[in-house]
Every structure is written in C-alpha cells, then in structure tokens.
Amino acid sequence: MNEKIMNCFEIEEHLLDYVDNELAGSMQQVVAEHLQACLSCRKEVESYRKTAMLLQLRAVPEPPERYWDESWEKIRAGFKARVLPLAEKPLGVPPRSLRLQHVNWRPLVGVAAMFCIIVASALLWSWQSRSREIAAVAPQRIYMNPTPVVTVGRDDNFSDDMYRQMELVDAGRAAFGSIDPISKSVMLVRLEADRK
Amino acid sequence: MSTQVAFKMQVAKDSAGQYAGLPESDLITLAQQGDEFAFEALYRRFARTVYTVAHHMLGNHHDADEVMQEAFIRIFKNLSRLRSPQAITAWVYQITVNLCMDFRKARTRSRWEPLEGDEDRHSHFELATARWVRNPEQVLENKELLTHITAAIDSLPEQQKAVILLHEVEGVSKKMIAEILDCSLVTVRTNLHHARKKLRRKLLRYLNA
Ligand SMILES: [Zn+2]
C-alpha cells in the first residue's frame, strides 16, 4: 500500500514525458506497467490528453480566400513604403527549374512589352520635361518617398477602389522608378549641351 | 490605363503562380535579390502559419491581422540576414511569437483585458469551424466551455502560453520551440509542464464530463 503511494508520486514526475512518448525505453515500460495497474495515474494521463484536446477547440477560423490577397497587397505596399524598393519584375536569372521545362512564355513576353512601354514612357517623359527640373527630381528614387495611400495596420474597409488606386500608383511608380539610368544619361547630355 | 493595369496584374499573377512550385531555398535567394514574386510566394507559403499562431496567441482576427502584416514586413526586411534556408520556418515562428508578445505587453500596459463582448473571439463562425464541433446545439453548449478555455490560456504567462500553443495546437516540436523562443530544451519542457498543469487545474471540471 505504502509502496504504491510512493510509486505514484515518482511516476507522476514522468507522466508528461510519457504522454509525449519521450521517456527512455525502459522508463516508458515502467510507467506503462504502472498505468495498467493504477487507475488514478491513468486518470491523470487521460486528463492531460483531454486538456490538450480542449485546446483544439480554439480552432482558428479560416478567413475567406480574398483575405490573403488583400493582406498581401497591404504587406507589399507597407514594405515598399517603409523598407526597400522591391523589384517591379522578377529579377536576374530565373531559377534552374524555371528555365527550360516549365517556362510559360506569355508572362515573359508581357514583361518585355512592359519594359518597352516603360522605356518609351521614360524617354517621352524626359524629353517633355525641362532639364533643370529633371536635374532636381530624377536622381531621387520615387519609391523611397512615403506613399500616402498606404496604411499598415488596421484597415477594415479595404475596398476594391483602394485596390485600383494602389495599382495606379504602382503603375505610375513602375514608369517613374525605372526612369533613372536612362534619364540620367539624357540629363547629362542636356546639361552638357546647356553649359555650351 | 485600366487595360494596362489589368495586363500588369495578369503578368503578376502568372509569375507568382510559377514561383509557387519553387523550393524555399530558391525563393529565399530570389527574394534576397529583391524579387517581388519571390516575396509573394514566401508570403503565400507562410501566411497561414503566421496568421494561425497570431490568432491563437491573441485570440481574435483583428490583432492577428495586424501582427501578420508587421511580421511579414519584418521577415522581408531582415531576409538578407537569414544564412540558412532551413532555418526559415523557425525564424518565421520566432518573429510572429515575439510580435505577439510585444503586442500583448503593449495592450497590458493600457490595462487590456479579454473583452466580454468580443464578437470575433467567440463568434459562432469560429465555434462552428472548430474541429470538435459538428452541430449548432453543440456550438451553444460549448460557448461557455470555450470562454473558459480562452480565459485559462490567457491567464498563462506569455512564455508558457507560447510553448503550449505551439506544441499542443500547432504541433511544433520541442526542439524547434527552443529555437523559436531562443531558450534551452529544458526551459521549453519546464514551461510546457507548468502550462499543462495549470490548464488542467483550471479546466478540471470539464475533463471528467
Ligand atoms: Zn499510480
């Protein structure tokens, strides 16, 4: 009798590890044998298992699919506004797995087309502007400026309109941000010409 | 203009879709080079994890949403410091858990308490989607139980709460929890044991039913 109480006390130390199946082989066996004979320890093990299961009751509801899209837009905008400019298009060499078999050319053609549009608008923009203004504006990267549209944090009324607005801002930024290298050379040539 | 925007969005969609199949190590490398589609693919891969952990830790959608956005901005911001791609899962958890703890601390300072009428926390939607609950009568019966479970979890110290939620609900291994919380395996074990004992005591009357 006395021995059994001592035993339960000792066994209790190991019950949680037993539940997790983390006892060394021999000890796992000792506890298992004890549990077969001892109802109170068995109940204790059961109560831990049930507690763990009760926690599952707090299952997290799955948000609607559009939530993930909207969140991404907010994160992207927040990141661009606060941290660093992201590349507007996939950069550099595509990963090996993309290069040969899985290439879907359509988006690449799209990217090329976008690039042409961007270059064209960059040239157009730089020719239309006066050189002094270019000198003042061009070297600054526009996307480093804080964007007023963006709020990071709570925004329960994230409407489709804001979506569109952000896309417009982004499209503008794509054209404006990529102006740098080209306009720089144009600008230099013009400044050179102005000096003469 | 609108066709151009639509076109741009389509290009974005296609490219993001292609990135979805890449291994994490490739995505991390591309993202470290500033590739937006790699960032998006990483977001798609980890968003549910981050959201779920935050929701468990904070107990409602609004706070989880706020923490998720901040978590990803920090993940992206610091991605260049990530040396080993295998560490990304633990690291994502770590940033999320730390943010949740900070969030709670900030709330506690302004005497934040679990709100009585917090619609989101105990919404029928939430109850109805819980794994155990199958029918509406059970939903109502379990509402009181859920309130008690939530209160019991909320009463735990943050560290213990994080350990027990990650381990029992998310199924994260003790070893990874030690990495996430930047503590020893022994500490994880101790915290887990304390948390389990406390929760068991608090929920005792539901355990024999
Ligand atoms: Zn016993």
XYZ file of C-alpha atoms and ligand atoms in Angstrom:
406
model
C 0.000 0.000 0.000
C 2.670 2.395 1.126
C 4.822 1.253 -1.740
C 2.077 2.055 -4.238
C 1.720 5.650 -2.992
C 5.445 6.179 -3.263
C 5.303 4.735 -6.671
C 2.518 7.042 -7.871
C 4.445 10.032 -6.573
C 7.509 9.004 -8.530
C 5.544 8.045 -11.555
C 3.792 11.404 -11.647
C 7.144 13.038 -12.370
C 7.304 11.153 -15.621
C 3.710 11.242 -16.754
C 4.026 14.268 -19.026
C 7.050 12.815 -20.753
C 5.143 9.568 -21.032
C 2.280 11.403 -22.747
C 4.789 12.840 -25.212
C 6.402 9.450 -25.699
C 9.733 10.911 -24.690
C 10.834 8.582 -21.932
C 13.794 6.285 -22.376
C 12.623 2.839 -23.426
C 12.880 1.156 -20.048
C 11.162 4.008 -18.194
C 8.361 4.135 -20.751
C 7.821 0.458 -19.999
C 7.815 1.001 -16.219
C 5.224 3.769 -16.486
C 3.088 1.761 -18.880
C 3.039 -1.156 -16.470
C 2.180 1.119 -13.584
C -0.676 2.656 -15.536
C -2.157 -0.748 -16.219
C -2.402 -1.346 -12.509
C -3.205 2.159 -11.255
C -6.481 3.867 -12.043
C -5.607 7.257 -10.518
C -2.456 7.652 -12.589
C -4.360 6.503 -15.631
C -6.926 9.196 -14.979
C -4.170 11.742 -14.694
C -2.699 10.801 -18.055
C -6.172 10.947 -19.530
C -6.748 14.417 -18.081
C -3.585 15.734 -19.727
C -4.634 14.285 -23.045
C -8.079 15.802 -22.680
C -6.621 19.173 -21.758
C -4.589 19.112 -24.939
C -7.709 18.251 -26.901
C -9.690 21.036 -25.261
C -7.121 23.490 -26.583
C -8.006 22.368 -30.076
C -11.454 23.809 -29.515
C -9.929 27.194 -30.133
C -9.518 26.290 -33.770
C -8.735 29.337 -35.820
C -11.414 30.154 -38.381
C -10.212 30.092 -41.966
C -10.501 33.587 -43.412
C -12.100 33.930 -46.846
C -9.735 33.450 -49.785
C -9.691 37.138 -50.717
C -8.304 37.978 -47.291
C -4.939 36.514 -48.276
C -4.842 38.589 -51.464
C -5.801 41.769 -49.661
C -3.264 41.154 -46.926
C -0.558 40.614 -49.492
C -1.352 43.936 -51.135
C -1.111 45.685 -47.771
C 2.125 43.957 -46.845
C 3.666 44.697 -50.232
C 2.658 48.327 -50.024
C 3.831 48.610 -46.429
C 7.144 47.030 -47.266
C 7.701 49.291 -50.236
C 6.779 52.376 -48.287
C 8.729 51.545 -45.182
C 11.654 49.405 -46.064
C 13.037 48.980 -49.527
C 12.010 49.208 -53.106
C 11.116 45.813 -54.425
C 11.908 44.938 -57.978
C 8.952 45.593 -60.217
C 9.589 42.462 -62.211
C 11.290 39.147 -61.469
C 14.976 39.909 -61.349
C 18.032 38.225 -62.662
C 18.361 34.663 -63.746
C 15.302 32.531 -63.246
C 15.930 29.527 -61.036
C 17.100 26.385 -62.842
C 13.754 24.681 -62.532
C 12.057 27.574 -64.298
C 14.485 27.907 -67.134
C 13.780 25.069 -69.511
C 10.787 22.858 -68.942
C 8.359 24.962 -67.008
C 8.741 28.221 -68.830
C 5.454 29.818 -69.645
C 6.492 32.392 -72.207
C 3.401 34.524 -72.011
C 4.321 36.432 -68.856
C 7.857 36.894 -70.165
C 6.538 38.427 -73.354
C 4.402 40.569 -71.093
C 7.418 41.639 -69.100
C 9.268 42.504 -72.294
C 6.282 44.501 -73.501
C 6.081 46.286 -70.164
C 9.764 47.075 -70.394
C 9.282 48.634 -73.823
C 6.367 50.680 -72.513
C 8.405 51.798 -69.538
C 11.391 52.765 -71.687
C 9.147 54.594 -74.114
C 7.371 56.499 -71.366
C 10.676 57.228 -69.683
C 12.081 58.766 -72.859
C 8.883 60.662 -73.536
C 8.788 61.977 -70.025
C 12.377 63.072 -70.007
C 12.097 64.881 -73.340
C 8.972 66.672 -72.246
C 10.483 67.930 -69.040
C 12.895 70.770 -68.789
C 16.433 69.838 -67.932
C 16.548 71.831 -64.693
C 13.500 70.004 -63.358
C 14.949 66.685 -64.313
C 18.139 67.541 -62.526
C 16.138 68.275 -59.398
C 13.912 65.210 -59.492
C 15.437 62.371 -61.424
C 18.235 61.242 -59.123
C 15.762 60.623 -56.330
C 14.078 57.283 -56.468
C 10.416 57.964 -56.245
C 9.523 54.805 -54.377
C 11.652 55.832 -51.448
C 9.094 58.526 -50.712
C 6.361 57.561 -48.298
C 3.189 56.722 -50.140
C 0.114 58.385 -48.690
C -2.262 55.682 -49.893
C -0.668 53.047 -47.745
C -1.671 52.324 -44.196
C -0.044 49.455 -42.392
C -2.156 48.147 -39.623
C -5.870 48.019 -39.245
C -7.858 48.692 -42.313
C -11.184 47.032 -42.248
C -12.583 48.887 -45.204
C -10.094 47.800 -47.738
C -12.243 48.403 -50.742
C -11.831 47.479 -54.359
C -11.430 51.170 -55.066
C -8.314 51.338 -52.947
C -7.045 48.317 -54.785
C -7.406 50.130 -58.075
C -5.859 53.249 -56.647
C -2.871 51.286 -55.481
C -2.466 49.600 -58.821
C -2.458 53.012 -60.465
C 0.113 54.303 -58.034
C 2.190 51.207 -58.722
C 1.914 51.528 -62.458
C 2.998 55.154 -62.190
C 5.820 54.138 -59.945
C 6.923 51.450 -62.374
C 7.255 54.023 -65.115
C 8.771 56.682 -62.912
C 11.074 54.494 -60.867
C 12.679 52.876 -63.862
C 13.487 56.220 -65.368
C 16.743 56.536 -63.521
C 19.524 55.141 -65.713
C 18.079 56.405 -68.987
C 17.079 59.836 -67.846
C 20.393 60.203 -66.136
C 22.253 59.887 -69.408
C 19.739 62.079 -71.209
C 20.049 64.587 -68.424
C 23.836 64.589 -68.558
C 23.847 65.112 -72.283
C 21.446 68.014 -71.911
C 23.312 69.611 -69.049
C 26.431 69.281 -71.130
C 24.630 70.982 -74.018
C 23.284 73.729 -71.716
C 26.749 74.506 -70.456
C 27.909 75.138 -74.056
C -4.811 52.870 -68.493
C -7.116 50.317 -66.954
C -6.211 47.697 -69.546
C -2.587 48.323 -68.751
C -3.265 47.793 -65.068
C -5.250 44.646 -65.778
C -2.442 43.425 -68.002
C 0.113 44.139 -65.335
C -1.953 42.267 -62.770
C -2.215 39.271 -65.085
C 1.531 39.223 -65.590
C 1.965 39.386 -61.834
C -0.490 36.556 -61.303
C 1.162 34.229 -63.809
C 4.638 34.837 -62.465
C 3.594 34.437 -58.838
C 1.931 31.169 -59.815
C 5.144 29.877 -61.365
C 7.110 30.705 -58.264
C 4.729 28.715 -56.102
C 6.393 25.458 -57.126
C 9.942 26.502 -56.259
C 11.767 25.182 -53.194
C 12.089 27.599 -50.293
C 15.845 27.940 -50.733
C 15.343 29.272 -54.303
C 12.609 31.620 -53.160
C 14.800 32.976 -50.382
C 17.698 33.558 -52.782
C 15.436 35.346 -55.264
C 13.812 37.394 -52.515
C 17.207 38.347 -51.166
C 17.877 39.774 -54.637
C 14.721 41.845 -54.294
C 12.409 39.778 -56.465
C 8.863 40.728 -55.614
C 7.323 37.498 -56.864
C 9.599 35.514 -54.598
C 8.419 37.632 -51.686
C 4.853 36.934 -52.628
C 5.484 33.208 -52.944
C 7.086 33.191 -49.497
C 4.104 35.072 -48.141
C 1.710 32.552 -49.683
C 3.688 29.733 -48.152
C 3.825 31.095 -44.615
C 0.776 33.343 -44.304
C -1.496 30.698 -42.806
C 1.114 29.664 -40.265
C 1.735 33.230 -39.162
C -1.951 34.057 -39.033
C -2.888 30.918 -37.115
C -0.173 31.346 -34.498
C -1.045 35.004 -34.058
C -4.725 34.170 -33.794
C -4.015 31.552 -31.159
C -1.788 33.889 -29.203
C -4.013 36.948 -29.434
C -7.433 35.365 -29.691
C -9.026 37.441 -32.430
C -8.832 38.266 -36.106
C -8.076 41.987 -35.903
C -4.997 41.605 -33.752
C -3.834 38.547 -35.691
C -4.200 40.510 -38.921
C -2.189 43.415 -37.590
C 0.566 41.171 -36.303
C 0.685 39.198 -39.544
C 1.315 42.306 -41.619
C 4.020 43.535 -39.318
C 5.563 40.053 -39.159
C 5.930 39.811 -42.932
C 7.367 43.270 -43.276
C 9.994 42.324 -40.699
C 10.614 38.956 -42.306
C 11.221 40.584 -45.687
C 13.254 43.386 -44.207
C 15.619 41.005 -42.467
C 15.649 38.248 -45.034
C 19.160 39.099 -46.147
C 20.389 38.161 -42.691
C 18.996 34.666 -42.965
C 22.017 32.479 -43.640
C 20.465 29.040 -43.795
C 17.235 28.478 -45.716
C 16.343 25.555 -43.442
C 16.025 27.962 -40.555
C 13.241 29.946 -42.165
C 10.310 28.118 -40.572
C 11.636 28.517 -37.039
C 12.533 32.098 -37.830
C 9.058 32.915 -39.134
C 7.560 31.438 -35.982
C 10.028 33.388 -33.883
C 9.191 36.743 -35.397
C 5.481 36.026 -35.074
C 5.632 34.885 -31.465
C 7.828 37.816 -30.432
C 5.497 40.275 -32.100
C 2.507 38.699 -30.367
C 4.248 39.014 -27.021
C 5.105 42.655 -27.699
C 1.578 43.252 -28.824
C 0.180 41.812 -25.616
C 2.612 43.779 -23.493
C 1.570 46.984 -25.192
C -2.047 46.085 -24.580
C -1.455 45.122 -20.945
C 0.133 48.465 -20.275
C -3.118 50.096 -21.233
C -4.954 47.664 -18.972
C -6.146 45.489 -21.769
C -8.286 42.589 -20.742
C -10.113 39.954 -22.715
C -13.268 41.717 -23.746
C -16.583 40.401 -22.606
C -18.328 41.121 -25.862
C -15.502 40.314 -28.198
C -17.607 39.173 -31.118
C -14.783 37.763 -33.103
C -13.303 35.662 -30.380
C -16.428 33.681 -29.642
C -18.260 34.103 -32.848
C -20.500 31.306 -33.995
C -18.385 31.109 -37.080
C -15.367 30.295 -35.004
C -17.237 27.750 -32.942
C -18.818 26.177 -35.954
C -15.492 25.671 -37.637
C -13.792 24.216 -34.590
C -12.698 20.692 -35.263
C -14.703 19.136 -32.470
C -17.949 20.855 -33.016
C -20.264 19.390 -35.569
C -23.765 20.756 -34.968
C -25.385 24.039 -33.851
C -26.670 22.768 -30.485
C -23.172 21.752 -29.600
C -21.993 25.186 -30.636
C -24.149 26.829 -27.989
C -23.314 24.232 -25.364
C -19.640 24.743 -25.974
C -19.695 28.506 -25.874
C -19.246 28.560 -22.131
C -16.514 25.973 -22.366
C -14.693 27.952 -24.993
C -14.858 31.053 -22.820
C -13.238 29.100 -20.016
C -10.536 27.656 -22.222
C -9.705 31.091 -23.555
C -9.598 32.573 -20.063
C -7.378 29.726 -18.870
C -4.934 30.228 -21.733
C -4.968 33.986 -21.268
C -4.064 33.554 -17.615
C -0.777 31.846 -18.501
C 2.485 33.798 -18.614
C 3.366 34.662 -22.220
C 6.232 32.207 -22.455
C 4.128 29.306 -21.213
C 1.282 30.315 -23.451
C 3.538 30.360 -26.494
C 5.015 26.971 -25.634
C 1.729 25.211 -25.066
C 0.012 26.692 -28.110
C 2.915 25.906 -30.402
C 3.260 22.392 -29.031
C -0.289 21.218 -28.400
C -2.164 23.132 -31.041
C 0.350 23.746 -33.806
C 2.249 20.506 -33.278
C 5.665 22.176 -33.314
C 8.442 20.022 -31.844
C 10.069 20.994 -28.543
C 13.401 21.360 -30.298
C 12.019 23.882 -32.740
C 10.192 25.716 -29.954
C 13.540 26.086 -28.202
C 14.915 27.680 -31.383
C 11.862 29.884 -31.786
C 11.918 31.184 -28.228
C 15.701 31.191 -28.124
C 15.875 29.149 -24.958
C 17.005 25.684 -23.900
C 15.113 22.474 -24.423
C 14.863 22.147 -20.650
C 13.155 25.516 -20.414
C 10.671 24.511 -23.100
C 9.938 21.296 -21.250
C 9.540 23.060 -17.909
C 7.267 25.713 -19.380
C 5.200 23.093 -21.133
C 4.773 21.099 -17.937
C 3.809 24.156 -15.915
C 1.338 25.252 -18.554
C -0.239 21.821 -18.820
C -0.632 21.519 -15.058
C -2.169 24.966 -14.745
C -4.553 24.416 -17.609
C -5.547 21.031 -16.311
C -6.311 22.531 -12.905
C -8.366 25.324 -14.402
C -10.303 23.079 -16.747
C -10.666 20.179 -14.366
C -14.423 20.230 -14.187
C -14.690 19.840 -17.939
C -12.272 16.967 -18.062
C -14.440 14.407 -16.318
C -17.517 15.110 -18.371
Zn -0.316 5.422 -9.771
